[in-house]
């Protein structure tokens, strides 16, 4: 027999599966010894009241096994099928490739960086030795920027495609099934690399191809049609269909487009700092307690404010997380955050960023469609130049930032390259500084104790999204001028996270097949 239930209870009542079974027996007339399986449909935490509540929607199987779940994926053998070239192995490129397998096309992925195993060595050199490999770092390499920056899978992209399908593809390749029902699904940086490797193996097993350390150095166009690509300066590859999924930090690809008269345009983006608190303080604020209940996960938060006519918002919040150096070139400072799957680090960090629009990069207008990119680059380089000229991040305690006062000392942070003490007014654009301060005052009214000198701001959180859009036809997904070129994912300006990038990759793959049928 199976029964479906939906209810709300405290963490002490249903914080573990054993407690949940006891609750079902006491409140739902279900006998614990008869329970064979609990299938969750939704699980979320509501911390708005004084006592946090857990919402559960589940089906309980008593004295019978749940039906065996069959895979909905039909990956075809495509060794001799028509080829589609993909530049970049981030979520957009990987999920485009997986979709092509189901559509009977052969994906060939070219990745400028290394596989996840060898990429780890370069990340260690980056963090410990401050050596930047411009093609293998937190942004470039197998899995893209998401592989080593948390694996958060929540999105507002339901209108773009099937979010549940993306989550199920992750589970098919090894992710925990909890991501299918938790309100804020998360894989964890320690587990995501194995899942990415499993996706690569699926592609190879079906006859697709995957090449590492193959950097796009030219795009060959003839008569407004894609004809091929050049890799590493001298390897020519013919291509009639090209998915360009290079990520938000592939500045050389944007410059390559300008050189080849491939239309691109500057677009609004956001920039700011990464803010770090002790995790126990965030727990106290969000759960309204002195010590977090053992049955509750480390607390998260999300803020969206309007300040001085700008959007100011938290971004990529990492409970129990670590701040990492996300630079892709020497002489710049970029920070990002990630969490392990258990989220058990002592700190909580989040991006805290300000929306920027064309007037903000007016002084860079001579760079045309690269104006916003040059503005972004200038801020990152200034943070580097005004410090110790290594990967130490400019930092300031939060109360001192609000009082426009340089900090006397800086607290311990999770950012391993270290910090240097500076007033952030001296390194960040003033229009950002003013909006951040006003937004923080507004947040403090809602979340008392958020503004504390236990918190520290690290600059600069600047890779929230691409400062460039590669325009495409809304129906065919092709570039507005070049047939066979499919700008895709975050780097092209059509996504903002792992799930939305994955969906965009799938959409581009489907568009290729539909366009080929028309032609």
PDB file of N, CA and C in Angstrom, residues 189-253:
ATOM      1  N   UNK A 189      31.313  20.903  -4.248  1.00  0.00           N
ATOM      2  CA  UNK A 189      32.510  20.921  -5.086  1.00  0.00           C
ATOM      3  C   UNK A 189      33.300  19.623  -4.976  1.00  0.00           C
ATOM      4  N   UNK A 190      33.240  18.954  -3.830  1.00  0.00           N
ATOM      5  CA  UNK A 190      33.988  17.707  -3.661  1.00  0.00           C
ATOM      6  C   UNK A 190      33.381  16.550  -4.457  1.00  0.00           C
ATOM      7  N   UNK A 191      32.097  16.631  -4.811  1.00  0.00           N
ATOM      8  CA  UNK A 191      31.433  15.530  -5.508  1.00  0.00           C
ATOM      9  C   UNK A 191      31.200  15.804  -6.998  1.00  0.00           C
ATOM     10  N   UNK A 192      31.126  17.059  -7.365  1.00  0.00           N
ATOM     11  CA  UNK A 192      30.788  17.398  -8.748  1.00  0.00           C
ATOM     12  C   UNK A 192      31.805  16.889  -9.774  1.00  0.00           C
ATOM     13  N   UNK A 193      33.123  16.927  -9.507  1.00  0.00           N
ATOM     14  CA  UNK A 193      34.071  16.451 -10.515  1.00  0.00           C
ATOM     15  C   UNK A 193      33.809  15.018 -10.994  1.00  0.00           C
ATOM     16  N   UNK A 194      33.456  14.110 -10.087  1.00  0.00           N
ATOM     17  CA  UNK A 194      33.183  12.736 -10.495  1.00  0.00           C
ATOM     18  C   UNK A 194      31.961  12.660 -11.409  1.00  0.00           C
ATOM     19  N   UNK A 195      30.986  13.493 -11.143  1.00  0.00           N
ATOM     20  CA  UNK A 195      29.774  13.503 -11.969  1.00  0.00           C
ATOM     21  C   UNK A 195      30.095  14.030 -13.364  1.00  0.00           C
ATOM     22  N   UNK A 196      30.904  15.081 -13.424  1.00  0.00           N
ATOM     23  CA  UNK A 196      31.318  15.631 -14.714  1.00  0.00           C
ATOM     24  C   UNK A 196      32.094  14.585 -15.514  1.00  0.00           C
ATOM     25  N   UNK A 197      32.976  13.855 -14.843  1.00  0.00           N
ATOM     26  CA  UNK A 197      33.733  12.792 -15.515  1.00  0.00           C
ATOM     27  C   UNK A 197      32.805  11.712 -16.054  1.00  0.00           C
ATOM     28  N   UNK A 198      31.752  11.392 -15.300  1.00  0.00           N
ATOM     29  CA  UNK A 198      30.795  10.382 -15.751  1.00  0.00           C
ATOM     30  C   UNK A 198      30.046  10.850 -17.000  1.00  0.00           C
ATOM     31  N   UNK A 199      29.754  12.136 -17.080  1.00  0.00           N
ATOM     32  CA  UNK A 199      29.108  12.674 -18.279  1.00  0.00           C
ATOM     33  C   UNK A 199      30.032  12.552 -19.488  1.00  0.00           C
ATOM     34  N   UNK A 200      31.295  12.848 -19.278  1.00  0.00           N
ATOM     35  CA  UNK A 200      32.263  12.692 -20.365  1.00  0.00           C
ATOM     36  C   UNK A 200      32.292  11.246 -20.843  1.00  0.00           C
ATOM     37  N   UNK A 201      32.242  10.297 -19.893  1.00  0.00           N
ATOM     38  CA  UNK A 201      32.294   8.888 -20.261  1.00  0.00           C
ATOM     39  C   UNK A 201      31.067   8.474 -21.062  1.00  0.00           C
ATOM     40  N   UNK A 202      29.914   9.010 -20.711  1.00  0.00           N
ATOM     41  CA  UNK A 202      28.700   8.739 -21.496  1.00  0.00           C
ATOM     42  C   UNK A 202      28.886   9.195 -22.932  1.00  0.00           C
ATOM     43  N   UNK A 203      29.430  10.388 -23.096  1.00  0.00           N
ATOM     44  CA  UNK A 203      29.652  10.933 -24.440  1.00  0.00           C
ATOM     45  C   UNK A 203      30.615  10.043 -25.225  1.00  0.00           C
ATOM     46  N   UNK A 204      31.697   9.624 -24.597  1.00  0.00           N
ATOM     47  CA  UNK A 204      32.684   8.781 -25.272  1.00  0.00           C
ATOM     48  C   UNK A 204      32.113   7.392 -25.575  1.00  0.00           C
ATOM     49  N   UNK A 205      31.379   6.822 -24.630  1.00  0.00           N
ATOM     50  CA  UNK A 205      30.818   5.487 -24.827  1.00  0.00           C
ATOM     51  C   UNK A 205      29.840   5.433 -25.996  1.00  0.00           C
ATOM     52  N   UNK A 206      29.214   6.553 -26.289  1.00  0.00           N
ATOM     53  CA  UNK A 206      28.230   6.597 -27.371  1.00  0.00           C
ATOM     54  C   UNK A 206      28.860   7.002 -28.708  1.00  0.00           C
ATOM     55  N   UNK A 207      30.162   7.179 -28.740  1.00  0.00           N
ATOM     56  CA  UNK A 207      30.823   7.507 -29.993  1.00  0.00           C
ATOM     57  C   UNK A 207      31.119   8.968 -30.199  1.00  0.00           C
ATOM     58  N   UNK A 208      30.797   9.813 -29.196  1.00  0.00           N
ATOM     59  CA  UNK A 208      31.197  11.212 -29.264  1.00  0.00           C
ATOM     60  C   UNK A 208      32.687  11.344 -29.022  1.00  0.00           C
ATOM     61  N   UNK A 209      33.205  12.547 -29.189  1.00  0.00           N
ATOM     62  CA  UNK A 209      34.640  12.774 -28.995  1.00  0.00           C
ATOM     63  C   UNK A 209      34.851  13.928 -28.030  1.00  0.00           C
ATOM     64  N   UNK A 210      35.970  13.879 -27.292  1.00  0.00           N
ATOM     65  CA  UNK A 210      36.251  14.858 -26.239  1.00  0.00           C
ATOM     66  C   UNK A 210      37.751  15.131 -26.258  1.00  0.00           C
ATOM     67  N   UNK A 211      38.129  16.392 -26.450  1.00  0.00           N
ATOM     68  CA  UNK A 211      39.545  16.744 -26.545  1.00  0.00           C
ATOM     69  C   UNK A 211      39.871  17.869 -25.566  1.00  0.00           C
ATOM     70  N   UNK A 212      40.941  17.678 -24.792  1.00  0.00           N
ATOM     71  CA  UNK A 212      41.387  18.683 -23.830  1.00  0.00           C
ATOM     72  C   UNK A 212      42.598  19.447 -24.370  1.00  0.00           C
ATOM     73  N   UNK A 213      42.842  20.593 -23.744  1.00  0.00           N
ATOM     74  CA  UNK A 213      43.951  21.481 -24.107  1.00  0.00           C
ATOM     75  C   UNK A 213      43.899  21.827 -25.600  1.00  0.00           C
ATOM     76  N   UNK A 214      42.670  22.098 -26.054  1.00  0.00           N
ATOM     77  CA  UNK A 214      42.432  22.519 -27.436  1.00  0.00           C
ATOM     78  C   UNK A 214      41.743  23.885 -27.391  1.00  0.00           C
ATOM     79  N   UNK A 215      42.542  24.904 -27.559  1.00  0.00           N
ATOM     80  CA  UNK A 215      42.061  26.283 -27.410  1.00  0.00           C
ATOM     81  C   UNK A 215      41.608  26.843 -28.751  1.00  0.00           C
ATOM     82  N   UNK A 216      40.414  27.414 -28.767  1.00  0.00           N
ATOM     83  CA  UNK A 216      39.907  28.041 -29.988  1.00  0.00           C
ATOM     84  C   UNK A 216      40.721  29.294 -30.290  1.00  0.00           C
ATOM     85  N   UNK A 217      41.348  29.339 -31.480  1.00  0.00           N
ATOM     86  CA  UNK A 217      42.154  30.508 -31.855  1.00  0.00           C
ATOM     87  C   UNK A 217      41.657  31.187 -33.122  1.00  0.00           C
ATOM     88  N   UNK A 218      40.708  30.560 -33.819  1.00  0.00           N
ATOM     89  CA  UNK A 218      40.101  31.237 -34.961  1.00  0.00           C
ATOM     90  C   UNK A 218      38.784  30.562 -35.326  1.00  0.00           C
ATOM     91  N   UNK A 219      37.878  31.351 -35.851  1.00  0.00           N
ATOM     92  CA  UNK A 219      36.597  30.872 -36.357  1.00  0.00           C
ATOM     93  C   UNK A 219      36.565  31.157 -37.849  1.00  0.00           C
ATOM     94  N   UNK A 220      36.366  30.137 -38.642  1.00  0.00           N
ATOM     95  CA  UNK A 220      36.421  30.278 -40.101  1.00  0.00           C
ATOM     96  C   UNK A 220      35.012  30.435 -40.658  1.00  0.00           C
ATOM     97  N   UNK A 221      34.795  31.565 -41.313  1.00  0.00           N
ATOM     98  CA  UNK A 221      33.483  31.893 -41.875  1.00  0.00           C
ATOM     99  C   UNK A 221      33.642  32.169 -43.364  1.00  0.00           C
ATOM    100  N   UNK A 222      32.717  31.627 -44.133  1.00  0.00           N
ATOM    101  CA  UNK A 222      32.740  31.856 -45.586  1.00  0.00           C
ATOM    102  C   UNK A 222      31.319  32.102 -46.058  1.00  0.00           C
ATOM    103  N   UNK A 223      31.106  33.269 -46.671  1.00  0.00           N
ATOM    104  CA  UNK A 223      29.774  33.588 -47.164  1.00  0.00           C
ATOM    105  C   UNK A 223      28.723  33.602 -46.071  1.00  0.00           C
ATOM    106  N   UNK A 224      29.068  34.118 -44.900  1.00  0.00           N
ATOM    107  CA  UNK A 224      28.165  34.192 -43.743  1.00  0.00           C
ATOM    108  C   UNK A 224      27.747  32.811 -43.232  1.00  0.00           C
ATOM    109  N   UNK A 225      28.573  31.813 -43.472  1.00  0.00           N
ATOM    110  CA  UNK A 225      28.331  30.475 -42.960  1.00  0.00           C
ATOM    111  C   UNK A 225      29.583  29.955 -42.253  1.00  0.00           C
ATOM    112  N   UNK A 226      29.369  29.217 -41.170  1.00  0.00           N
ATOM    113  CA  UNK A 226      30.488  28.565 -40.486  1.00  0.00           C
ATOM    114  C   UNK A 226      31.101  27.508 -41.397  1.00  0.00           C
ATOM    115  N   UNK A 227      32.424  27.541 -41.494  1.00  0.00           N
ATOM    116  CA  UNK A 227      33.130  26.534 -42.281  1.00  0.00           C
ATOM    117  C   UNK A 227      34.102  25.696 -41.438  1.00  0.00           C
ATOM    118  N   UNK A 228      34.527  26.251 -40.302  1.00  0.00           N
ATOM    119  CA  UNK A 228      35.446  25.491 -39.473  1.00  0.00           C
ATOM    120  C   UNK A 228      36.035  26.324 -38.366  1.00  0.00           C
ATOM    121  N   UNK A 229      36.984  25.732 -37.672  1.00  0.00           N
ATOM    122  CA  UNK A 229      37.656  26.401 -36.558  1.00  0.00           C
ATOM    123  C   UNK A 229      39.144  26.081 -36.623  1.00  0.00           C
ATOM    124  N   UNK A 230      39.921  26.891 -35.907  1.00  0.00           N
ATOM    125  CA  UNK A 230      41.351  26.629 -35.740  1.00  0.00           C
ATOM    126  C   UNK A 230      41.619  26.493 -34.246  1.00  0.00           C
ATOM    127  N   UNK A 231      42.367  25.460 -33.876  1.00  0.00           N
ATOM    128  CA  UNK A 231      42.695  25.186 -32.485  1.00  0.00           C
ATOM    129  C   UNK A 231      44.197  25.319 -32.272  1.00  0.00           C
ATOM    130  N   UNK A 232      44.564  25.920 -31.158  1.00  0.00           N
ATOM    131  CA  UNK A 232      45.979  26.063 -30.781  1.00  0.00           C
ATOM    132  C   UNK A 232      46.822  26.693 -31.888  1.00  0.00           C
ATOM    133  N   UNK A 233      46.197  27.505 -32.719  1.00  0.00           N
ATOM    134  CA  UNK A 233      46.924  28.272 -33.726  1.00  0.00           C
ATOM    135  C   UNK A 233      47.203  27.570 -35.025  1.00  0.00           C
ATOM    136  N   UNK A 234      47.090  26.214 -35.064  1.00  0.00           N
ATOM    137  CA  UNK A 234      47.490  25.524 -36.297  1.00  0.00           C
ATOM    138  C   UNK A 234      46.665  24.286 -36.647  1.00  0.00           C
ATOM    139  N   UNK A 235      45.708  23.901 -35.805  1.00  0.00           N
ATOM    140  CA  UNK A 235      44.902  22.707 -36.104  1.00  0.00           C
ATOM    141  C   UNK A 235      43.564  23.122 -36.703  1.00  0.00           C
ATOM    142  N   UNK A 236      43.336  22.788 -37.974  1.00  0.00           N
ATOM    143  CA  UNK A 236      42.105  23.153 -38.663  1.00  0.00           C
ATOM    144  C   UNK A 236      41.090  22.015 -38.556  1.00  0.00           C
ATOM    145  N   UNK A 237      39.863  22.380 -38.201  1.00  0.00           N
ATOM    146  CA  UNK A 237      38.776  21.404 -38.093  1.00  0.00           C
ATOM    147  C   UNK A 237      37.588  21.928 -38.883  1.00  0.00           C
ATOM    148  N   UNK A 238      37.069  21.132 -39.794  1.00  0.00           N
ATOM    149  CA  UNK A 238      35.879  21.529 -40.551  1.00  0.00           C
ATOM    150  C   UNK A 238      34.650  21.444 -39.654  1.00  0.00           C
ATOM    151  N   UNK A 239      33.731  22.373 -39.834  1.00  0.00           N
ATOM    152  CA  UNK A 239      32.503  22.376 -39.017  1.00  0.00           C
ATOM    153  C   UNK A 239      31.404  23.132 -39.751  1.00  0.00           C
ATOM    154  N   UNK A 240      30.244  22.502 -39.863  1.00  0.00           N
ATOM    155  CA  UNK A 240      29.065  23.175 -40.409  1.00  0.00           C
ATOM    156  C   UNK A 240      28.165  23.710 -39.302  1.00  0.00           C
ATOM    157  N   UNK A 241      28.255  23.093 -38.123  1.00  0.00           N
ATOM    158  CA  UNK A 241      27.489  23.532 -36.955  1.00  0.00           C
ATOM    159  C   UNK A 241      28.452  23.672 -35.784  1.00  0.00           C
ATOM    160  N   UNK A 242      28.456  24.842 -35.154  1.00  0.00           N
ATOM    161  CA  UNK A 242      29.403  25.125 -34.069  1.00  0.00           C
ATOM    162  C   UNK A 242      28.666  25.745 -32.887  1.00  0.00           C
ATOM    163  N   UNK A 243      28.674  25.033 -31.752  1.00  0.00           N
ATOM    164  CA  UNK A 243      28.119  25.572 -30.506  1.00  0.00           C
ATOM    165  C   UNK A 243      29.249  26.254 -29.753  1.00  0.00           C
ATOM    166  N   UNK A 244      29.091  27.554 -29.528  1.00  0.00           N
ATOM    167  CA  UNK A 244      30.118  28.337 -28.848  1.00  0.00           C
ATOM    168  C   UNK A 244      29.696  28.509 -27.394  1.00  0.00           C
ATOM    169  N   UNK A 245      30.234  27.652 -26.520  1.00  0.00           N
ATOM    170  CA  UNK A 245      29.840  27.612 -25.114  1.00  0.00           C
ATOM    171  C   UNK A 245      31.067  27.809 -24.237  1.00  0.00           C
ATOM    172  N   UNK A 246      31.705  28.963 -24.385  1.00  0.00           N
ATOM    173  CA  UNK A 246      33.036  29.175 -23.803  1.00  0.00           C
ATOM    174  C   UNK A 246      33.034  29.816 -22.416  1.00  0.00           C
ATOM    175  N   UNK A 247      31.873  30.179 -21.866  1.00  0.00           N
ATOM    176  CA  UNK A 247      31.838  30.705 -20.510  1.00  0.00           C
ATOM    177  C   UNK A 247      32.022  32.207 -20.429  1.00  0.00           C
ATOM    178  N   UNK A 248      31.708  32.756 -19.243  1.00  0.00           N
ATOM    179  CA  UNK A 248      31.683  34.211 -19.083  1.00  0.00           C
ATOM    180  C   UNK A 248      33.063  34.856 -19.000  1.00  0.00           C
ATOM    181  N   UNK A 249      34.123  34.054 -18.887  1.00  0.00           N
ATOM    182  CA  UNK A 249      35.460  34.623 -18.702  1.00  0.00           C
ATOM    183  C   UNK A 249      36.377  34.458 -19.909  1.00  0.00           C
ATOM    184  N   UNK A 250      35.861  33.941 -21.014  1.00  0.00           N
ATOM    185  CA  UNK A 250      36.697  33.710 -22.206  1.00  0.00           C
ATOM    186  C   UNK A 250      36.852  35.008 -22.997  1.00  0.00           C
ATOM    187  N   UNK A 251      37.617  35.919 -22.432  1.00  0.00           N
ATOM    188  CA  UNK A 251      37.774  37.237 -23.055  1.00  0.00           C
ATOM    189  C   UNK A 251      38.427  37.147 -24.429  1.00  0.00           C
ATOM    190  N   UNK A 252      39.329  36.196 -24.607  1.00  0.00           N
ATOM    191  CA  UNK A 252      39.993  36.067 -25.894  1.00  0.00           C
ATOM    192  C   UNK A 252      39.010  35.669 -26.996  1.00  0.00           C
ATOM    193  N   UNK A 253      37.958  34.942 -26.648  1.00  0.00           N
ATOM    194  CA  UNK A 253      36.948  34.562 -27.635  1.00  0.00           C
ATOM    195  C   UNK A 253      36.140  35.787 -28.064  1.00  0.00           C
TER     196      UNK A 253
END
